Structure formats: C-alpha cells, structure tokens
PDB file of C-alpha atoms in Angstrom:
ATOM      1  CA  LEU A   1     -18.711 106.547   4.346  1.00  0.00           C
ATOM      2  CA  ARG A   2     -21.863 105.411   3.646  1.00  0.00           C
ATOM      3  CA  PHE A   3     -21.110 103.440   0.666  1.00  0.00           C
ATOM      4  CA  SER A   4     -17.637 102.206   2.275  1.00  0.00           C
ATOM      5  CA  VAL A   5     -20.398 100.396   4.567  1.00  0.00           C
ATOM      6  CA  HIS A   6     -22.793  98.953   2.389  1.00  0.00           C
ATOM      7  CA  GLY A   7     -20.008  97.324   0.762  1.00  0.00           C
ATOM      8  CA  VAL A   8     -18.179  96.278   3.421  1.00  0.00           C
ATOM      9  CA  LEU A   9     -20.975  94.284   4.796  1.00  0.00           C
ATOM     10  CA  ALA A  10     -21.639  93.192   1.272  1.00  0.00           C
ATOM     11  CA  ASP A  11     -18.368  91.635   1.684  1.00  0.00           C
ATOM     12  CA  GLN A  12     -18.871  89.961   5.208  1.00  0.00           C
ATOM     13  CA  LYS A  13     -22.792  88.233   3.956  1.00  0.00           C
ATOM     14  CA  ALA A  14     -20.544  86.942   1.031  1.00  0.00           C
ATOM     15  CA  ASP A  15     -17.392  85.012   3.311  1.00  0.00           C
ATOM     16  CA  GLU A  16     -20.505  83.725   6.127  1.00  0.00           C
ATOM     17  CA  SER A  17     -22.460  82.710   1.993  1.00  0.00           C
ATOM     18  CA  SER A  18     -19.700  80.904   1.905  1.00  0.00           C
ATOM     19  CA  MET A  19     -18.368  79.331   4.954  1.00  0.00           C
ATOM     20  CA  ASP A  20     -21.694  77.832   5.408  1.00  0.00           C
ATOM     21  CA  GLU A  21     -21.217  76.542   1.987  1.00  0.00           C
ATOM     22  CA  GLU A  22     -17.980  75.167   2.639  1.00  0.00           C
ATOM     23  CA  GLN A  23     -19.335  73.563   6.361  1.00  0.00           C
ATOM     24  CA  GLY A  24     -22.815  72.058   4.058  1.00  0.00           C
ATOM     25  CA  SER A  25     -20.215  70.008   1.639  1.00  0.00           C
ATOM     26  CA  ALA A  26     -18.210  68.849   3.827  1.00  0.00           C
ATOM     27  CA  SER A  27     -20.751  67.304   6.568  1.00  0.00           C
ATOM     28  CA  ALA A  28     -22.644  65.920   3.338  1.00  0.00           C
ATOM     29  CA  ALA A  29     -19.037  64.442   1.778  1.00  0.00           C
ATOM     30  CA  PRO A  30     -18.731  60.547   3.211  1.00  0.00           C
ATOM     31  CA  ALA A  31     -15.768  60.416   5.861  1.00  0.00           C
ATOM     32  CA  THR A  32     -13.019  58.368   3.801  1.00  0.00           C
ATOM     33  CA  PRO A  33      -9.392  57.019   5.747  1.00  0.00           C
ATOM     34  CA  SER A  34      -6.402  58.361   4.903  1.00  0.00           C
ATOM     35  CA  ARG A  35      -3.819  56.948   3.434  1.00  0.00           C
ATOM     36  CA  LEU A  36      -1.427  55.932   6.550  1.00  0.00           C
ATOM     37  CA  ASP A  37      -4.876  53.770   7.912  1.00  0.00           C
ATOM     38  CA  GLU A  38      -4.808  52.368   4.481  1.00  0.00           C
ATOM     39  CA  LYS A  39      -1.369  51.701   4.618  1.00  0.00           C
ATOM     40  CA  ARG A  40      -2.225  49.968   8.099  1.00  0.00           C
ATOM     41  CA  GLN A  41      -4.538  47.913   7.431  1.00  0.00           C
ATOM     42  CA  GLN A  42      -2.482  45.947   4.288  1.00  0.00           C
ATOM     43  CA  LYS A  43       0.372  46.105   6.489  1.00  0.00           C
ATOM     44  CA  ALA A  44      -2.128  43.869   9.031  1.00  0.00           C
ATOM     45  CA  GLN A  45      -3.591  42.191   7.131  1.00  0.00           C
ATOM     46  CA  ARG A  46      -0.110  41.463   5.149  1.00  0.00           C
ATOM     47  CA  LYS A  47       0.449  40.404   8.582  1.00  0.00           C
ATOM     48  CA  GLN A  48      -1.920  37.496   9.372  1.00  0.00           C
ATOM     49  CA  GLN A  49      -1.786  36.367   5.481  1.00  0.00           C
ATOM     50  CA  ARG A  50       2.030  35.349   6.010  1.00  0.00           C
ATOM     51  CA  ARG A  51       0.274  33.554  10.043  1.00  0.00           C
ATOM     52  CA  ALA A  52      -2.233  32.038   8.187  1.00  0.00           C
ATOM     53  CA  LYS A  53       0.521  30.263   5.184  1.00  0.00           C
ATOM     54  CA  ALA A  54       3.181  29.529   7.941  1.00  0.00           C
ATOM     55  CA  ALA A  55       0.280  27.211  10.456  1.00  0.00           C
ATOM     56  CA  ALA A  56      -0.303  25.855   7.181  1.00  0.00           C
ATOM     57  CA  ALA A  57       2.832  24.928   6.251  1.00  0.00           C
ATOM     58  CA  LYS A  58       3.506  24.033  10.324  1.00  0.00           C
ATOM     59  CA  ALA A  59      -0.135  21.588   9.728  1.00  0.00           C
ATOM     60  CA  ALA A  60       1.560  20.295   6.737  1.00  0.00           C
ATOM     61  CA  ALA A  61       4.045  19.248   7.836  1.00  0.00           C
ATOM     62  CA  SER A  62       3.095  17.799  10.890  1.00  0.00           C
ATOM     63  CA  THR A  63       1.517  15.688   8.753  1.00  0.00           C
ATOM     64  CA  SER A  64       3.911  14.019   6.474  1.00  0.00           C
ATOM     65  CA  ALA A  65       5.900  13.350   9.691  1.00  0.00           C
ATOM     66  CA  ALA A  66       3.112  11.034  11.024  1.00  0.00           C
ATOM     67  CA  ALA A  67       3.318   9.046   7.972  1.00  0.00           C
ATOM     68  CA  SER A  68       6.864   8.679   7.623  1.00  0.00           C
ATOM     69  CA  ASP A  69       6.057   7.666  11.003  1.00  0.00           C
ATOM     70  CA  ASP A  70       3.628   4.466  10.396  1.00  0.00           C
ATOM     71  CA  ALA A  71       4.856   3.864   7.010  1.00  0.00           C
ATOM     72  CA  GLU A  72       7.881   2.874   9.927  1.00  0.00           C
ATOM     73  CA  ASP A  73       5.551   1.434  11.549  1.00  0.00           C
ATOM     74  CA  GLY A  74       3.773  -0.884   8.722  1.00  0.00           C
ATOM     75  CA  SER A  75       7.715  -1.984   6.854  1.00  0.00           C
ATOM     76  CA  ASP A  76       9.019  -3.019   9.971  1.00  0.00           C
ATOM     77  CA  GLU A  77       5.532  -5.395  10.592  1.00  0.00           C
ATOM     78  CA  ASP A  78       6.695  -6.571   7.177  1.00  0.00           C
ATOM     79  CA  ASP A  79      10.256  -6.979   7.648  1.00  0.00           C
ATOM     80  CA  GLY A  80       8.538 -10.508   9.929  1.00  0.00           C
ATOM     81  CA  THR A  81       6.254 -11.766   7.399  1.00  0.00           C
ATOM     82  CA  VAL A  82       6.582 -14.848   5.294  1.00  0.00           C
ATOM     83  CA  LYS A  83       6.661 -13.851   0.910  1.00  0.00           C
ATOM     84  CA  ILE A  84       6.520 -15.882  -1.592  1.00  0.00           C
ATOM     85  CA  GLU A  85       7.741 -15.911  -5.382  1.00  0.00           C
ATOM     86  CA  TYR A  86       7.985 -17.237  -8.494  1.00  0.00           C
ATOM     87  CA  LYS A  87      11.619 -16.596 -10.512  1.00  0.00           C
ATOM     88  CA  ILE A  88      14.225 -18.603 -11.634  1.00  0.00           C
ATOM     89  CA  SER A  89      15.612 -22.212  -9.729  1.00  0.00           C
ATOM     90  CA  THR A  90      18.799 -21.983  -8.197  1.00  0.00           C
ATOM     91  CA  ILE A  91      18.821 -25.513  -9.783  1.00  0.00           C
ATOM     92  CA  PRO A  92      20.444 -26.465 -12.609  1.00  0.00           C
ATOM     93  CA  ASN A  93      18.324 -26.760 -15.785  1.00  0.00           C
ATOM     94  CA  ALA A  94      14.972 -26.760 -13.453  1.00  0.00           C
ATOM     95  CA  GLY A  95      13.857 -23.930 -14.958  1.00  0.00           C
ATOM     96  CA  ASP A  96      11.666 -21.832 -12.473  1.00  0.00           C
ATOM     97  CA  GLY A  97      10.970 -22.226  -9.010  1.00  0.00           C
ATOM     98  CA  LEU A  98       9.658 -20.947  -6.126  1.00  0.00           C
ATOM     99  CA  PHE A  99      11.556 -18.396  -2.833  1.00  0.00           C
ATOM    100  CA  MET A 100      10.634 -17.242   0.243  1.00  0.00           C
ATOM    101  CA  VAL A 101      11.806 -13.753  -0.846  1.00  0.00           C
ATOM    102  CA  SER A 102      10.867 -12.152   2.744  1.00  0.00           C
ATOM    103  CA  GLY A 103      10.626 -13.109   6.220  1.00  0.00           C
ATOM    104  CA  PHE A 104      11.886 -15.749   8.676  1.00  0.00           C
ATOM    105  CA  ALA A 105       9.736 -19.013   8.444  1.00  0.00           C
ATOM    106  CA  LEU A 106      10.556 -21.443  11.171  1.00  0.00           C
ATOM    107  CA  LYS A 107      10.725 -25.035  11.432  1.00  0.00           C
ATOM    108  CA  GLY A 108       6.816 -25.915  11.414  1.00  0.00           C
ATOM    109  CA  THR A 109       5.663 -22.648   9.672  1.00  0.00           C
ATOM    110  CA  VAL A 110       3.142 -23.230   7.281  1.00  0.00           C
ATOM    111  CA  LEU A 111       3.930 -21.432   3.654  1.00  0.00           C
ATOM    112  CA  LEU A 112       0.815 -22.081   1.958  1.00  0.00           C
ATOM    113  CA  GLN A 113      -2.484 -23.591   2.100  1.00  0.00           C
ATOM    114  CA  GLU A 114      -4.155 -24.484  -1.522  1.00  0.00           C
ATOM    115  CA  GLU A 115      -6.692 -26.648  -2.734  1.00  0.00           C
ATOM    116  CA  ALA A 116      -6.551 -29.107  -5.188  1.00  0.00           C
ATOM    117  CA  ILE A 117      -8.749 -30.937  -7.539  1.00  0.00           C
ATOM    118  CA  ALA A 118     -10.224 -33.863  -6.297  1.00  0.00           C
ATOM    119  CA  ILE A 119     -10.512 -36.491  -9.618  1.00  0.00           C
ATOM    120  CA  ARG A 120     -10.669 -40.454  -9.478  1.00  0.00           C
ATOM    121  CA  ARG A 121      -7.902 -43.057 -10.302  1.00  0.00           C
ATOM    122  CA  PRO A 122      -9.215 -43.600 -14.131  1.00  0.00           C
ATOM    123  CA  GLU A 123      -9.023 -39.529 -14.400  1.00  0.00           C
ATOM    124  CA  ALA A 124      -5.846 -39.468 -12.303  1.00  0.00           C
ATOM    125  CA  LYS A 125      -3.809 -42.521 -14.439  1.00  0.00           C
ATOM    126  CA  LYS A 126      -4.532 -40.222 -17.570  1.00  0.00           C
ATOM    127  CA  ILE A 127      -3.153 -37.187 -17.009  1.00  0.00           C
ATOM    128  CA  MET A 128       0.264 -38.959 -15.086  1.00  0.00           C
ATOM    129  CA  ASN A 129       0.919 -41.238 -18.876  1.00  0.00           C
ATOM    130  CA  SER A 130       0.055 -38.154 -20.708  1.00  0.00           C
ATOM    131  CA  PRO A 131       3.021 -37.483 -22.256  1.00  0.00           C
ATOM    132  CA  LYS A 132       3.425 -33.496 -21.095  1.00  0.00           C
ATOM    133  CA  TRP A 133       3.136 -34.475 -17.499  1.00  0.00           C
ATOM    134  CA  LYS A 134       4.826 -37.575 -17.303  1.00  0.00           C
ATOM    135  CA  GLY A 135       6.966 -38.148 -14.944  1.00  0.00           C
ATOM    136  CA  LEU A 136       6.803 -35.035 -13.580  1.00  0.00           C
ATOM    137  CA  HIS A 137       4.568 -35.906 -10.636  1.00  0.00           C
ATOM    138  CA  PRO A 138       1.332 -33.508 -12.191  1.00  0.00           C
ATOM    139  CA  VAL A 139      -0.853 -35.679  -9.240  1.00  0.00           C
ATOM    140  CA  ILE A 140      -0.412 -37.179  -5.312  1.00  0.00           C
ATOM    141  CA  GLN A 141      -2.558 -40.407  -3.989  1.00  0.00           C
ATOM    142  CA  SER A 142      -4.427 -39.478  -1.525  1.00  0.00           C
ATOM    143  CA  SER A 143      -6.101 -42.518  -0.433  1.00  0.00           C
ATOM    144  CA  GLY A 144      -7.312 -45.789  -2.107  1.00  0.00           C
ATOM    145  CA  ASN A 145      -9.431 -44.556  -5.469  1.00  0.00           C
ATOM    146  CA  ARG A 146      -8.525 -40.893  -4.408  1.00  0.00           C
ATOM    147  CA  PHE A 147      -5.376 -38.605  -5.859  1.00  0.00           C
ATOM    148  CA  LEU A 148      -5.467 -35.169  -5.934  1.00  0.00           C
ATOM    149  CA  ASP A 149      -4.251 -32.552  -8.910  1.00  0.00           C
ATOM    150  CA  ILE A 150      -1.903 -30.517  -8.355  1.00  0.00           C
ATOM    151  CA  ARG A 151      -1.113 -29.550 -11.492  1.00  0.00           C
ATOM    152  CA  LYS A 152      -2.070 -25.450 -10.745  1.00  0.00           C
ATOM    153  CA  LEU A 153      -1.062 -25.117  -6.883  1.00  0.00           C
ATOM    154  CA  LEU A 154       1.737 -23.147  -6.384  1.00  0.00           C
ATOM    155  CA  LEU A 155       3.153 -25.394  -4.420  1.00  0.00           C
ATOM    156  CA  TYR A 156       3.572 -27.673  -7.304  1.00  0.00           C
ATOM    157  CA  LYS A 157       6.099 -24.691  -8.887  1.00  0.00           C
ATOM    158  CA  ALA A 158       8.048 -26.121  -6.079  1.00  0.00           C
ATOM    159  CA  ASN A 159      11.043 -28.187  -7.264  1.00  0.00           C
ATOM    160  CA  HIS A 160      11.910 -31.225  -5.527  1.00  0.00           C
ATOM    161  CA  MET A 161      14.586 -32.645  -3.818  1.00  0.00           C
ATOM    162  CA  GLU A 162      15.320 -35.366  -1.719  1.00  0.00           C
ATOM    163  CA  ALA A 163      13.949 -35.498   2.063  1.00  0.00           C
ATOM    164  CA  SER A 164      17.052 -36.633   2.708  1.00  0.00           C
ATOM    165  CA  SER A 165      19.233 -33.913   1.104  1.00  0.00           C
ATOM    166  CA  PRO A 166      20.027 -30.690   2.991  1.00  0.00           C
ATOM    167  CA  ARG A 167      18.934 -28.369   1.580  1.00  0.00           C
ATOM    168  CA  CYS A 168      15.048 -29.871   1.178  1.00  0.00           C
ATOM    169  CA  ASN A 169      13.719 -27.072   3.301  1.00  0.00           C
ATOM    170  CA  CYS A 170       9.711 -28.462   3.125  1.00  0.00           C
ATOM    171  CA  PHE A 171       6.523 -30.352   3.624  1.00  0.00           C
ATOM    172  CA  THR A 172       3.634 -31.373   1.882  1.00  0.00           C
ATOM    173  CA  SER A 173       0.607 -32.835   4.013  1.00  0.00           C
ATOM    174  CA  GLN A 174      -3.023 -33.426   3.122  1.00  0.00           C
ATOM    175  CA  VAL A 175      -4.893 -30.775   5.891  1.00  0.00           C
ATOM    176  CA  GLY A 176      -8.481 -31.378   4.291  1.00  0.00           C
ATOM    177  CA  PRO A 177     -10.188 -33.881   1.819  1.00  0.00           C
ATOM    178  CA  ALA A 178      -8.035 -31.668  -1.173  1.00  0.00           C
ATOM    179  CA  ARG A 179      -6.475 -28.764   0.596  1.00  0.00           C
ATOM    180  CA  LEU A 180      -2.803 -28.836   0.813  1.00  0.00           C
ATOM    181  CA  VAL A 181      -0.152 -27.292   2.679  1.00  0.00           C
ATOM    182  CA  LEU A 182       3.755 -26.475   3.104  1.00  0.00           C
ATOM    183  CA  THR A 183       5.691 -27.055   5.472  1.00  0.00           C
ATOM    184  CA  ALA A 184       9.102 -26.191   6.484  1.00  0.00           C
ATOM    185  CA  LYS A 185      10.873 -28.401   7.655  1.00  0.00           C
ATOM    186  CA  ARG A 186      13.690 -27.119   8.772  1.00  0.00           C
ATOM    187  CA  ASP A 187      13.813 -22.653   9.531  1.00  0.00           C
ATOM    188  CA  VAL A 188      13.779 -20.989   7.088  1.00  0.00           C
ATOM    189  CA  ARG A 189      15.244 -17.700   5.937  1.00  0.00           C
ATOM    190  CA  ALA A 190      14.477 -15.060   3.345  1.00  0.00           C
ATOM    191  CA  GLY A 191      16.384 -15.870   0.073  1.00  0.00           C
ATOM    192  CA  GLU A 192      15.985 -19.440   0.137  1.00  0.00           C
ATOM    193  CA  GLU A 193      14.027 -21.823  -2.387  1.00  0.00           C
ATOM    194  CA  LEU A 194      11.829 -24.063  -1.494  1.00  0.00           C
ATOM    195  CA  LEU A 195      12.489 -27.736  -2.225  1.00  0.00           C
ATOM    196  CA  TRP A 196      10.324 -30.797  -1.115  1.00  0.00           C
ATOM    197  CA  GLU A 197       9.960 -34.183  -1.638  1.00  0.00           C
ATOM    198  CA  TYR A 198       7.377 -35.501  -4.234  1.00  0.00           C
ATOM    199  CA  SER A 199       5.581 -38.000  -3.514  1.00  0.00           C
ATOM    200  CA  PRO A 200       2.868 -39.874  -4.894  1.00  0.00           C
ATOM    201  CA  THR A 201       1.234 -40.802  -2.221  1.00  0.00           C
ATOM    202  CA  LEU A 202      -0.035 -38.985   0.952  1.00  0.00           C
ATOM    203  CA  PRO A 203      -1.355 -40.155   4.450  1.00  0.00           C
ATOM    204  CA  GLY A 204      -4.481 -40.654   3.943  1.00  0.00           C
ATOM    205  CA  TRP A 205      -7.605 -37.880   4.674  1.00  0.00           C
ATOM    206  CA  ASP A 206     -10.025 -38.953   6.448  1.00  0.00           C
ATOM    207  CA  ASP A 207     -13.700 -37.430   6.041  1.00  0.00           C
TER     208      ASP A 207
END
C-alpha cells in the first residue's frame, strides 16, 4: 500500500511538471493569427485594390473627356481661321497656285502681309530683262526710283487674273516702305484659288 501511494504521488508530480512545461511553452511562443484572420485580411486588401483601380480608371476617363472637349473647342476655333496653301492651280498650264484651304474671308480681309526686298531701278531692270523672269512681273515699281522684288513672297505664287474678271478675288497694296498686303477683293470661301491682277506699279508710299 505504501508503495502504491508513492507511485500515485510520483505520477501526479510528473503530470504537474508536464502541464507547467506546456503552459510555459505556450506563453513563450508568439501569438500567430489564425488562417481565418489571414483570409479576412487578404480579402480586405483585394477589395481595397479593386477600389483604387476603379478610382484611377474613373479619373483617367474624366481626363480623356476633358481633353476631347478641349480638342473640339480648338477645332471650332480653327474652322474660322484662314489658312493658305500652295498647290496645283485650277488655271490650265499655270502650274501651281495659292489657295485658301479653310476659313471664310469677308471682303476687305487681309490674307497675307509680307516684306518685299527694296531695290533700285538698275537692279530692277536687270531682273525684268533676264530670260528667266521676263514678262512674269517679278518686280513692282513703288515710286520713282523705288522698286520691290517680290520673287520670294508667297503672294507672288498667286496667279494673275484681270481685275475685271469675277474670278479675281484679291488685290495687292503697299502699306510700308517694303511691306505688301494681299487683301480679299470680295468674300472668299475655303477652296478658292487666290487670284490678283499683277500690276507693274503700286501707289507711292511716303516714308
């Protein structure tokens, strides 16, 4: 009987020692989240990412729409802008000509303003008598001994048309010592070729 009691006491002590070890081990080990908590966190992260993507897509769509509106506004403004282009003339055997490719020009609208090269009579005569330029009106007499070389001007690319013709839609005048302007003689619509009567002289300009 005495042996049995001692055996029971020994077993109890062993059980208590084992329980103490388990409790100590449990308290020493760091707490880790359960798999359920991990799944909840992952789900919340995915939901947050979806919301961020949706917000970014909405912002991009708004920016694109604003840019489209700006482009439309710009195109509306460009519709009224006079644009001039150099291309094949509608006049047979005339080569290239000058066209108003967009916009609408009312009578009196200035289509071009350009600076010619001021020269004197000897140089003007030399140009006008050269085989390359003879009869093509490359020089305009401003007054007296003053002449303007217009060979490099865009307005010189516009073809000649007699002022009495209904096709003659613009004219050239001098507004400065060497500045020439091409002005609409009547209303001019997009697509029309710009034609003016070449004249060897222009009204004088007073400095």
